[in-house]
Amino acid sequence: MGDRGEDEDLQMAIRMSMQRATPETKRSKPQDAAAGAVSESSEDSPESKTRRRELMAAAAEKRIAAAVRVLPSSLPPGKKSGELGRREELRLKSVNLSKELSVEEANQLFSMVFGNEVSKGILAQWSNQGIRFSSDPVTSMGLVQHEGGPCGVLAAIQAFVLKHIIFFSDELKDIPRLPQKGLGASFKSLSVPSYNFSSLTEGVKVRFSYVQPFEGISEDEVPWLLALVRSMAEILFSCGSNRRAVIATLSFPENDIPRFEGISEDEVIAKSLQGLSIESAVDLQKVLRVETCTSQTTALQRLEANLPFFQSRMGALLFLISALLSRGLDLVQSDRDDPSLPLVTAPFGHASQEIVNLLLCGEAVPNVFDGRMDLGGGMFLKGISRDVEVGFLTLLESLNFCKVGQHLKSPKWPIWVVGSESHYTVLFALDPSVQSENELEGRETQIRKAFDAQDQSGGGGFISVEGFHQVLRETDIKFPPERLEHLCSAGFIVWSEFWQVILDLDKSLGGLKDSSGLMGKKVFDLYHFNGIAKSDLNGSQVNSAGETPLQRPRLTKLRVSVPPRWTPEEFMADVKVSSAPSASDSAGKDNEVSKPEPSQHAPLVDCIRTRWARATCSWFGDPPSIV
């Protein structure tokens, strides 16, 4: 049979293989049989069946080859070149499911993110930041940042990655717990204050020592990448109201993909992106492809298969787009107080609070207080509507520019994105009990929550007399009439004054006065991670010319001490003694009680104090940096 006949047979087999069921056989003409078609009389012959299977197999191979438009997978040593790698097999399943955005959608997306007058510098920042782990052993669990701007996206992902690495390592892979090496025992109590991060990372890696690694990936990277994929899926499903996750990737014409034997998948993508410049919605629309997953299992598979895209220089932007599309562009705009402003803020291209809130709680609201604030006339300011997995603290609260609500301040897990005026970093603990409250701490939280619910000042810390009476009813506080009249005399009640009265009100009346001093002091460890590469003298390498500071992300361990709610002087004033001590004894005891804890200060400490009032912090080496 000639080449033409084979082509016709192949075309027919392709059509057959595309059909879900075998079509009803039609009676063929003699010339059809001569041309290689399968006639009714010859359909059941063994030769005919064999030939048809061969043609359909060839057609299937041709379809697979045509579907692989991007990125041949890097195969492990010894794997035959004809076999598909795990990621490529997963990617093939999604090729026909992905679609490109319409011109209108691309214009709406680009305008929403960058606005209509974005600079090339900001676009370059967001087009040159991948989601990649640090190569530095000390900070290997951290996502490294090279460009300014996308830190809000990286910090939010980092927070979820830490959640999965620290608290859910058992669920990443079904690996038996290794005695003395696992992390679980470390979270049961505060009896391990010397637990350091290097032992954490080694402990996790040991737990995954028998996991089959991804193709081309070292065993040390396995837990981090599993946590990354799981975190990305969790964030996207949260944005999609737990119903869907939209995954944005890139596509290039077949002829534009450089193919060289032996080069890795990451290198293939990097070479493909060399000529790509995103300067308009048109540029984005040409290469962007999106796929919607309604199953978490499917989303995990697709994210793993397309992980090289997110590790590429376009990774942070692709993930932001994925989150926005998972939420839905119209819903994102309805979440915001002012949808006319771009989500990436000028002039420096930082991620807005709406972006951070979208990734942390699934809604692109612009404020960090709880619930929403009624401005009257049917107008509201939107805040955080529900409890969250990981939280948020900000230096701006310590400067009285905003008020972070309890949803973000007290998340389910002790991990917080930390915001400064220009950067986002991550604060976390290894033990959930750092957030545990004793009886009086719980009482304070209850009173503060009731007060904040009546605060319509935008976090100003004062409420109306009517709102104040509602707080007293909800919290069962009973003020003496003269004290109540004094508090209400100004026509409004300020939190600081109210709180001082509560501290001096006996517990039997709903206050917090307890001369037994059983409120106690808390001492625990926090860790702070700044993903942007900075000079680190603590990790310097010494050469013949002297010390050369390393440029790497910064991880700092902080010792945090939270004193009792009363100062030592206040405590001593309330202690009733049965006999009058000598002057020298009294002075010595006062000095002992009021002796301050050794402490250091940095802007991060001010952020920590918004969560734990009057906390003191100390650390070794360079101070933690939130910029």
PDB file of N, CA, C and O in Angstrom, residues 322-387:
ATOM      1  N   SER A 322      -4.364  33.206  38.750  1.00  0.00           N
ATOM      2  CA  SER A 322      -5.131  32.013  39.106  1.00  0.00           C
ATOM      3  C   SER A 322      -6.093  32.311  40.250  1.00  0.00           C
ATOM      4  O   SER A 322      -7.259  31.887  40.233  1.00  0.00           O
ATOM      5  N   ALA A 323      -5.622  33.039  41.262  1.00  0.00           N
ATOM      6  CA  ALA A 323      -6.470  33.366  42.412  1.00  0.00           C
ATOM      7  C   ALA A 323      -7.623  34.279  42.005  1.00  0.00           C
ATOM      8  O   ALA A 323      -8.770  34.091  42.431  1.00  0.00           O
ATOM      9  N   LEU A 324      -7.320  35.289  41.181  1.00  0.00           N
ATOM     10  CA  LEU A 324      -8.367  36.223  40.747  1.00  0.00           C
ATOM     11  C   LEU A 324      -9.428  35.509  39.917  1.00  0.00           C
ATOM     12  O   LEU A 324     -10.636  35.736  40.100  1.00  0.00           O
ATOM     13  N   LEU A 325      -9.003  34.633  39.018  1.00  0.00           N
ATOM     14  CA  LEU A 325      -9.964  33.916  38.179  1.00  0.00           C
ATOM     15  C   LEU A 325     -10.729  32.870  38.988  1.00  0.00           C
ATOM     16  O   LEU A 325     -11.885  32.570  38.679  1.00  0.00           O
ATOM     17  N   SER A 326     -10.093  32.297  40.003  1.00  0.00           N
ATOM     18  CA  SER A 326     -10.798  31.346  40.869  1.00  0.00           C
ATOM     19  C   SER A 326     -11.924  32.059  41.612  1.00  0.00           C
ATOM     20  O   SER A 326     -13.030  31.514  41.768  1.00  0.00           O
ATOM     21  N   ARG A 327     -11.661  33.257  42.080  1.00  0.00           N
ATOM     22  CA  ARG A 327     -12.701  34.050  42.749  1.00  0.00           C
ATOM     23  C   ARG A 327     -13.745  34.517  41.747  1.00  0.00           C
ATOM     24  O   ARG A 327     -14.946  34.552  42.061  1.00  0.00           O
ATOM     25  N   GLY A 328     -13.307  34.868  40.535  1.00  0.00           N
ATOM     26  CA  GLY A 328     -14.180  35.453  39.526  1.00  0.00           C
ATOM     27  C   GLY A 328     -13.971  36.948  39.477  1.00  0.00           C
ATOM     28  O   GLY A 328     -14.049  37.621  40.525  1.00  0.00           O
ATOM     29  N   LEU A 329     -13.686  37.503  38.309  1.00  0.00           N
ATOM     30  CA  LEU A 329     -13.326  38.917  38.217  1.00  0.00           C
ATOM     31  C   LEU A 329     -14.440  39.837  38.702  1.00  0.00           C
ATOM     32  O   LEU A 329     -14.180  40.851  39.353  1.00  0.00           O
ATOM     33  N   ASP A 330     -15.677  39.485  38.415  1.00  0.00           N
ATOM     34  CA  ASP A 330     -16.778  40.335  38.868  1.00  0.00           C
ATOM     35  C   ASP A 330     -16.922  40.299  40.390  1.00  0.00           C
ATOM     36  O   ASP A 330     -17.184  41.330  41.026  1.00  0.00           O
ATOM     37  N   LEU A 331     -16.738  39.127  40.985  1.00  0.00           N
ATOM     38  CA  LEU A 331     -16.812  39.026  42.439  1.00  0.00           C
ATOM     39  C   LEU A 331     -15.670  39.778  43.108  1.00  0.00           C
ATOM     40  O   LEU A 331     -15.853  40.401  44.156  1.00  0.00           O
ATOM     41  N   VAL A 332     -14.478  39.718  42.500  1.00  0.00           N
ATOM     42  CA  VAL A 332     -13.345  40.468  43.046  1.00  0.00           C
ATOM     43  C   VAL A 332     -13.687  41.949  43.111  1.00  0.00           C
ATOM     44  O   VAL A 332     -13.465  42.628  44.122  1.00  0.00           O
ATOM     45  N   GLN A 333     -14.246  42.458  42.046  1.00  0.00           N
ATOM     46  CA  GLN A 333     -14.599  43.881  42.015  1.00  0.00           C
ATOM     47  C   GLN A 333     -15.684  44.218  43.038  1.00  0.00           C
ATOM     48  O   GLN A 333     -15.660  45.292  43.657  1.00  0.00           O
ATOM     49  N   SER A 334     -16.626  43.311  43.245  1.00  0.00           N
ATOM     50  CA  SER A 334     -17.680  43.576  44.233  1.00  0.00           C
ATOM     51  C   SER A 334     -17.154  43.477  45.666  1.00  0.00           C
ATOM     52  O   SER A 334     -17.733  44.067  46.583  1.00  0.00           O
ATOM     53  N   ASP A 335     -16.058  42.743  45.875  1.00  0.00           N
ATOM     54  CA  ASP A 335     -15.447  42.662  47.211  1.00  0.00           C
ATOM     55  C   ASP A 335     -14.848  43.994  47.640  1.00  0.00           C
ATOM     56  O   ASP A 335     -14.780  44.315  48.825  1.00  0.00           O
ATOM     57  N   ARG A 336     -14.410  44.800  46.689  1.00  0.00           N
ATOM     58  CA  ARG A 336     -13.577  45.955  46.974  1.00  0.00           C
ATOM     59  C   ARG A 336     -14.422  47.187  47.315  1.00  0.00           C
ATOM     60  O   ARG A 336     -15.564  47.311  46.888  1.00  0.00           O
ATOM     61  N   ASP A 337     -13.836  48.085  48.087  1.00  0.00           N
ATOM     62  CA  ASP A 337     -14.507  49.354  48.373  1.00  0.00           C
ATOM     63  C   ASP A 337     -14.389  50.320  47.197  1.00  0.00           C
ATOM     64  O   ASP A 337     -15.317  51.082  46.919  1.00  0.00           O
ATOM     65  N   ASP A 338     -13.241  50.296  46.519  1.00  0.00           N
ATOM     66  CA  ASP A 338     -13.032  51.175  45.361  1.00  0.00           C
ATOM     67  C   ASP A 338     -12.452  50.356  44.214  1.00  0.00           C
ATOM     68  O   ASP A 338     -11.237  50.234  44.066  1.00  0.00           O
ATOM     69  N   PRO A 339     -13.321  49.767  43.385  1.00  0.00           N
ATOM     70  CA  PRO A 339     -12.838  48.900  42.299  1.00  0.00           C
ATOM     71  C   PRO A 339     -12.163  49.649  41.157  1.00  0.00           C
ATOM     72  O   PRO A 339     -11.668  49.014  40.228  1.00  0.00           O
ATOM     73  N   SER A 340     -12.120  50.978  41.213  1.00  0.00           N
ATOM     74  CA  SER A 340     -11.458  51.718  40.132  1.00  0.00           C
ATOM     75  C   SER A 340      -9.942  51.726  40.286  1.00  0.00           C
ATOM     76  O   SER A 340      -9.221  51.984  39.318  1.00  0.00           O
ATOM     77  N   LEU A 341      -9.438  51.423  41.477  1.00  0.00           N
ATOM     78  CA  LEU A 341      -7.993  51.433  41.712  1.00  0.00           C
ATOM     79  C   LEU A 341      -7.378  50.099  41.312  1.00  0.00           C
ATOM     80  O   LEU A 341      -8.004  49.045  41.493  1.00  0.00           O
ATOM     81  N   PRO A 342      -6.142  50.090  40.789  1.00  0.00           N
ATOM     82  CA  PRO A 342      -5.492  48.824  40.448  1.00  0.00           C
ATOM     83  C   PRO A 342      -5.110  48.056  41.708  1.00  0.00           C
ATOM     84  O   PRO A 342      -4.846  48.639  42.762  1.00  0.00           O
ATOM     85  N   LEU A 343      -5.077  46.731  41.587  1.00  0.00           N
ATOM     86  CA  LEU A 343      -4.712  45.892  42.721  1.00  0.00           C
ATOM     87  C   LEU A 343      -3.220  45.987  43.043  1.00  0.00           C
ATOM     88  O   LEU A 343      -2.816  45.792  44.187  1.00  0.00           O
ATOM     89  N   VAL A 344      -2.414  46.227  42.030  1.00  0.00           N
ATOM     90  CA  VAL A 344      -0.983  46.471  42.233  1.00  0.00           C
ATOM     91  C   VAL A 344      -0.804  47.973  42.367  1.00  0.00           C
ATOM     92  O   VAL A 344      -1.123  48.725  41.451  1.00  0.00           O
ATOM     93  N   THR A 345      -0.323  48.416  43.510  1.00  0.00           N
ATOM     94  CA  THR A 345      -0.348  49.837  43.835  1.00  0.00           C
ATOM     95  C   THR A 345       0.854  50.585  43.281  1.00  0.00           C
ATOM     96  O   THR A 345       1.982  50.092  43.319  1.00  0.00           O
ATOM     97  N   ALA A 346       0.612  51.763  42.781  1.00  0.00           N
ATOM     98  CA  ALA A 346       1.666  52.663  42.330  1.00  0.00           C
ATOM     99  C   ALA A 346       2.177  53.445  43.538  1.00  0.00           C
ATOM    100  O   ALA A 346       1.473  53.582  44.545  1.00  0.00           O
ATOM    101  N   PRO A 347       3.415  53.976  43.493  1.00  0.00           N
ATOM    102  CA  PRO A 347       4.330  53.954  42.351  1.00  0.00           C
ATOM    103  C   PRO A 347       5.320  52.797  42.387  1.00  0.00           C
ATOM    104  O   PRO A 347       6.119  52.634  41.470  1.00  0.00           O
ATOM    105  N   PHE A 348       5.277  51.959  43.457  1.00  0.00           N
ATOM    106  CA  PHE A 348       6.318  50.950  43.613  1.00  0.00           C
ATOM    107  C   PHE A 348       5.881  49.544  43.221  1.00  0.00           C
ATOM    108  O   PHE A 348       6.669  48.613  43.257  1.00  0.00           O
ATOM    109  N   GLY A 349       4.617  49.367  42.873  1.00  0.00           N
ATOM    110  CA  GLY A 349       4.166  48.067  42.391  1.00  0.00           C
ATOM    111  C   GLY A 349       3.960  47.025  43.468  1.00  0.00           C
ATOM    112  O   GLY A 349       4.106  45.829  43.221  1.00  0.00           O
ATOM    113  N   HIS A 350       3.613  47.457  44.678  1.00  0.00           N
ATOM    114  CA  HIS A 350       3.398  46.503  45.754  1.00  0.00           C
ATOM    115  C   HIS A 350       2.027  45.843  45.640  1.00  0.00           C
ATOM    116  O   HIS A 350       1.089  46.416  45.090  1.00  0.00           O
ATOM    117  N   ALA A 351       1.920  44.649  46.212  1.00  0.00           N
ATOM    118  CA  ALA A 351       0.621  43.981  46.289  1.00  0.00           C
ATOM    119  C   ALA A 351      -0.254  44.727  47.286  1.00  0.00           C
ATOM    120  O   ALA A 351       0.173  45.037  48.394  1.00  0.00           O
ATOM    121  N   SER A 352      -1.471  45.022  46.905  1.00  0.00           N
ATOM    122  CA  SER A 352      -2.393  45.740  47.780  1.00  0.00           C
ATOM    123  C   SER A 352      -2.898  44.819  48.885  1.00  0.00           C
ATOM    124  O   SER A 352      -2.730  43.597  48.831  1.00  0.00           O
ATOM    125  N   GLN A 353      -3.546  45.426  49.879  1.00  0.00           N
ATOM    126  CA  GLN A 353      -4.147  44.625  50.949  1.00  0.00           C
ATOM    127  C   GLN A 353      -5.232  43.714  50.392  1.00  0.00           C
ATOM    128  O   GLN A 353      -5.467  42.616  50.912  1.00  0.00           O
ATOM    129  N   GLU A 354      -5.887  44.131  49.316  1.00  0.00           N
ATOM    130  CA  GLU A 354      -6.912  43.288  48.701  1.00  0.00           C
ATOM    131  C   GLU A 354      -6.314  41.986  48.183  1.00  0.00           C
ATOM    132  O   GLU A 354      -6.924  40.913  48.313  1.00  0.00           O
ATOM    133  N   ILE A 355      -5.126  42.051  47.588  1.00  0.00           N
ATOM    134  CA  ILE A 355      -4.461  40.836  47.105  1.00  0.00           C
ATOM    135  C   ILE A 355      -4.132  39.924  48.273  1.00  0.00           C
ATOM    136  O   ILE A 355      -4.397  38.712  48.236  1.00  0.00           O
ATOM    137  N   VAL A 356      -3.540  40.487  49.315  1.00  0.00           N
ATOM    138  CA  VAL A 356      -3.162  39.673  50.471  1.00  0.00           C
ATOM    139  C   VAL A 356      -4.398  39.047  51.116  1.00  0.00           C
ATOM    140  O   VAL A 356      -4.412  37.853  51.440  1.00  0.00           O
ATOM    141  N   ASN A 357      -5.460  39.838  51.290  1.00  0.00           N
ATOM    142  CA  ASN A 357      -6.686  39.301  51.888  1.00  0.00           C
ATOM    143  C   ASN A 357      -7.314  38.226  51.016  1.00  0.00           C
ATOM    144  O   ASN A 357      -7.860  37.237  51.530  1.00  0.00           O
ATOM    145  N   LEU A 358      -7.267  38.388  49.705  1.00  0.00           N
ATOM    146  CA  LEU A 358      -7.802  37.365  48.800  1.00  0.00           C
ATOM    147  C   LEU A 358      -7.096  36.036  49.024  1.00  0.00           C
ATOM    148  O   LEU A 358      -7.734  34.980  49.112  1.00  0.00           O
ATOM    149  N   LEU A 359      -5.770  36.078  49.143  1.00  0.00           N
ATOM    150  CA  LEU A 359      -5.008  34.842  49.300  1.00  0.00           C
ATOM    151  C   LEU A 359      -5.154  34.255  50.699  1.00  0.00           C
ATOM    152  O   LEU A 359      -5.056  33.038  50.878  1.00  0.00           O
ATOM    153  N   LEU A 360      -5.399  35.092  51.698  1.00  0.00           N
ATOM    154  CA  LEU A 360      -5.512  34.601  53.072  1.00  0.00           C
ATOM    155  C   LEU A 360      -6.925  34.140  53.425  1.00  0.00           C
ATOM    156  O   LEU A 360      -7.094  33.185  54.189  1.00  0.00           O
ATOM    157  N   CYS A 361      -7.948  34.818  52.879  1.00  0.00           N
ATOM    158  CA  CYS A 361      -9.311  34.478  53.298  1.00  0.00           C
ATOM    159  C   CYS A 361     -10.264  34.218  52.137  1.00  0.00           C
ATOM    160  O   CYS A 361     -11.440  33.931  52.369  1.00  0.00           O
ATOM    161  N   GLY A 362      -9.793  34.337  50.901  1.00  0.00           N
ATOM    162  CA  GLY A 362     -10.641  34.001  49.758  1.00  0.00           C
ATOM    163  C   GLY A 362     -11.494  35.133  49.237  1.00  0.00           C
ATOM    164  O   GLY A 362     -12.249  34.945  48.283  1.00  0.00           O
ATOM    165  N   GLU A 363     -11.401  36.329  49.857  1.00  0.00           N
ATOM    166  CA  GLU A 363     -12.175  37.486  49.401  1.00  0.00           C
ATOM    167  C   GLU A 363     -11.244  38.683  49.283  1.00  0.00           C
ATOM    168  O   GLU A 363     -10.405  38.915  50.158  1.00  0.00           O
ATOM    169  N   ALA A 364     -11.419  39.473  48.228  1.00  0.00           N
ATOM    170  CA  ALA A 364     -10.516  40.599  47.951  1.00  0.00           C
ATOM    171  C   ALA A 364     -10.987  41.862  48.657  1.00  0.00           C
ATOM    172  O   ALA A 364     -11.046  42.938  48.060  1.00  0.00           O
ATOM    173  N   VAL A 365     -11.314  41.738  49.941  1.00  0.00           N
ATOM    174  CA  VAL A 365     -11.749  42.907  50.705  1.00  0.00           C
ATOM    175  C   VAL A 365     -10.533  43.772  51.046  1.00  0.00           C
ATOM    176  O   VAL A 365      -9.424  43.269  51.166  1.00  0.00           O
ATOM    177  N   PRO A 366     -10.719  45.091  51.207  1.00  0.00           N
ATOM    178  CA  PRO A 366      -9.573  45.979  51.373  1.00  0.00           C
ATOM    179  C   PRO A 366      -9.171  46.248  52.818  1.00  0.00           C
ATOM    180  O   PRO A 366      -8.132  46.869  53.059  1.00  0.00           O
ATOM    181  N   ASN A 367      -9.990  45.812  53.790  1.00  0.00           N
ATOM    182  CA  ASN A 367      -9.736  46.170  55.184  1.00  0.00           C
ATOM    183  C   ASN A 367      -9.406  44.934  56.017  1.00  0.00           C
ATOM    184  O   ASN A 367      -9.686  43.800  55.609  1.00  0.00           O
ATOM    185  N   VAL A 368      -8.834  45.179  57.209  1.00  0.00           N
ATOM    186  CA  VAL A 368      -8.374  44.067  58.042  1.00  0.00           C
ATOM    187  C   VAL A 368      -9.191  43.925  59.328  1.00  0.00           C
ATOM    188  O   VAL A 368      -8.915  43.032  60.123  1.00  0.00           O
ATOM    189  N   PHE A 369     -10.185  44.791  59.547  1.00  0.00           N
ATOM    190  CA  PHE A 369     -11.026  44.620  60.728  1.00  0.00           C
ATOM    191  C   PHE A 369     -12.031  43.495  60.477  1.00  0.00           C
ATOM    192  O   PHE A 369     -12.210  43.025  59.343  1.00  0.00           O
ATOM    193  N   ASP A 370     -12.702  43.061  61.535  1.00  0.00           N
ATOM    194  CA  ASP A 370     -13.692  41.989  61.416  1.00  0.00           C
ATOM    195  C   ASP A 370     -15.007  42.524  60.850  1.00  0.00           C
ATOM    196  O   ASP A 370     -15.445  43.629  61.183  1.00  0.00           O
ATOM    197  N   GLY A 371     -15.643  41.710  60.007  1.00  0.00           N
ATOM    198  CA  GLY A 371     -16.974  42.050  59.515  1.00  0.00           C
ATOM    199  C   GLY A 371     -16.962  43.247  58.585  1.00  0.00           C
ATOM    200  O   GLY A 371     -16.033  43.458  57.810  1.00  0.00           O
ATOM    201  N   ARG A 372     -18.012  44.052  58.659  1.00  0.00           N
ATOM    202  CA  ARG A 372     -18.078  45.248  57.826  1.00  0.00           C
ATOM    203  C   ARG A 372     -18.548  46.429  58.675  1.00  0.00           C
ATOM    204  O   ARG A 372     -19.214  46.262  59.709  1.00  0.00           O
ATOM    205  N   MET A 373     -18.229  47.610  58.222  1.00  0.00           N
ATOM    206  CA  MET A 373     -18.533  48.826  58.969  1.00  0.00           C
ATOM    207  C   MET A 373     -19.623  49.602  58.250  1.00  0.00           C
ATOM    208  O   MET A 373     -19.501  49.919  57.062  1.00  0.00           O
ATOM    209  N   ASP A 374     -20.677  49.895  58.965  1.00  0.00           N
ATOM    210  CA  ASP A 374     -21.827  50.601  58.404  1.00  0.00           C
ATOM    211  C   ASP A 374     -21.548  52.101  58.439  1.00  0.00           C
ATOM    212  O   ASP A 374     -21.375  52.693  59.507  1.00  0.00           O
ATOM    213  N   LEU A 375     -21.498  52.716  57.261  1.00  0.00           N
ATOM    214  CA  LEU A 375     -21.272  54.154  57.166  1.00  0.00           C
ATOM    215  C   LEU A 375     -22.579  54.929  57.071  1.00  0.00           C
ATOM    216  O   LEU A 375     -22.567  56.163  57.003  1.00  0.00           O
ATOM    217  N   GLY A 376     -23.684  54.235  57.038  1.00  0.00           N
ATOM    218  CA  GLY A 376     -24.978  54.896  56.891  1.00  0.00           C
ATOM    219  C   GLY A 376     -25.345  55.087  55.443  1.00  0.00           C
ATOM    220  O   GLY A 376     -24.486  55.091  54.544  1.00  0.00           O
ATOM    221  N   GLY A 377     -26.615  55.243  55.177  1.00  0.00           N
ATOM    222  CA  GLY A 377     -27.072  55.452  53.809  1.00  0.00           C
ATOM    223  C   GLY A 377     -26.852  54.258  52.907  1.00  0.00           C
ATOM    224  O   GLY A 377     -26.733  54.400  51.690  1.00  0.00           O
ATOM    225  N   GLY A 378     -26.784  53.066  53.505  1.00  0.00           N
ATOM    226  CA  GLY A 378     -26.575  51.864  52.710  1.00  0.00           C
ATOM    227  C   GLY A 378     -25.147  51.636  52.277  1.00  0.00           C
ATOM    228  O   GLY A 378     -24.881  50.753  51.455  1.00  0.00           O
ATOM    229  N   MET A 379     -24.187  52.395  52.815  1.00  0.00           N
ATOM    230  CA  MET A 379     -22.774  52.256  52.459  1.00  0.00           C
ATOM    231  C   MET A 379     -22.031  51.492  53.552  1.00  0.00           C
ATOM    232  O   MET A 379     -22.250  51.711  54.748  1.00  0.00           O
ATOM    233  N   PHE A 380     -21.148  50.585  53.111  1.00  0.00           N
ATOM    234  CA  PHE A 380     -20.392  49.767  54.044  1.00  0.00           C
ATOM    235  C   PHE A 380     -18.926  49.734  53.627  1.00  0.00           C
ATOM    236  O   PHE A 380     -18.590  49.860  52.448  1.00  0.00           O
ATOM    237  N   LEU A 381     -18.063  49.532  54.621  1.00  0.00           N
ATOM    238  CA  LEU A 381     -16.667  49.184  54.375  1.00  0.00           C
ATOM    239  C   LEU A 381     -16.510  47.713  54.718  1.00  0.00           C
ATOM    240  O   LEU A 381     -16.982  47.259  55.760  1.00  0.00           O
ATOM    241  N   LYS A 382     -15.855  46.969  53.849  1.00  0.00           N
ATOM    242  CA  LYS A 382     -15.810  45.514  53.986  1.00  0.00           C
ATOM    243  C   LYS A 382     -14.503  45.063  54.637  1.00  0.00           C
ATOM    244  O   LYS A 382     -13.418  45.481  54.243  1.00  0.00           O
ATOM    245  N   GLY A 383     -14.636  44.179  55.632  1.00  0.00           N
ATOM    246  CA  GLY A 383     -13.493  43.582  56.306  1.00  0.00           C
ATOM    247  C   GLY A 383     -13.526  42.066  56.209  1.00  0.00           C
ATOM    248  O   GLY A 383     -14.161  41.502  55.322  1.00  0.00           O
ATOM    249  N   ILE A 384     -12.856  41.405  57.135  1.00  0.00           N
ATOM    250  CA  ILE A 384     -12.720  39.945  57.107  1.00  0.00           C
ATOM    251  C   ILE A 384     -13.972  39.319  57.719  1.00  0.00           C
ATOM    252  O   ILE A 384     -14.344  39.620  58.854  1.00  0.00           O
ATOM    253  N   SER A 385     -14.610  38.414  56.990  1.00  0.00           N
ATOM    254  CA  SER A 385     -15.926  37.921  57.393  1.00  0.00           C
ATOM    255  C   SER A 385     -15.882  36.611  58.160  1.00  0.00           C
ATOM    256  O   SER A 385     -16.915  36.189  58.698  1.00  0.00           O
ATOM    257  N   ARG A 386     -14.729  35.951  58.251  1.00  0.00           N
ATOM    258  CA  ARG A 386     -14.723  34.626  58.881  1.00  0.00           C
ATOM    259  C   ARG A 386     -13.346  34.327  59.465  1.00  0.00           C
ATOM    260  O   ARG A 386     -12.376  35.053  59.219  1.00  0.00           O
ATOM    261  N   ASP A 387     -13.276  33.232  60.232  1.00  0.00           N
ATOM    262  CA  ASP A 387     -12.001  32.773  60.761  1.00  0.00           C
ATOM    263  C   ASP A 387     -11.107  32.312  59.617  1.00  0.00           C
ATOM    264  O   ASP A 387     -11.589  31.869  58.560  1.00  0.00           O
TER     265      ASP A 387
END
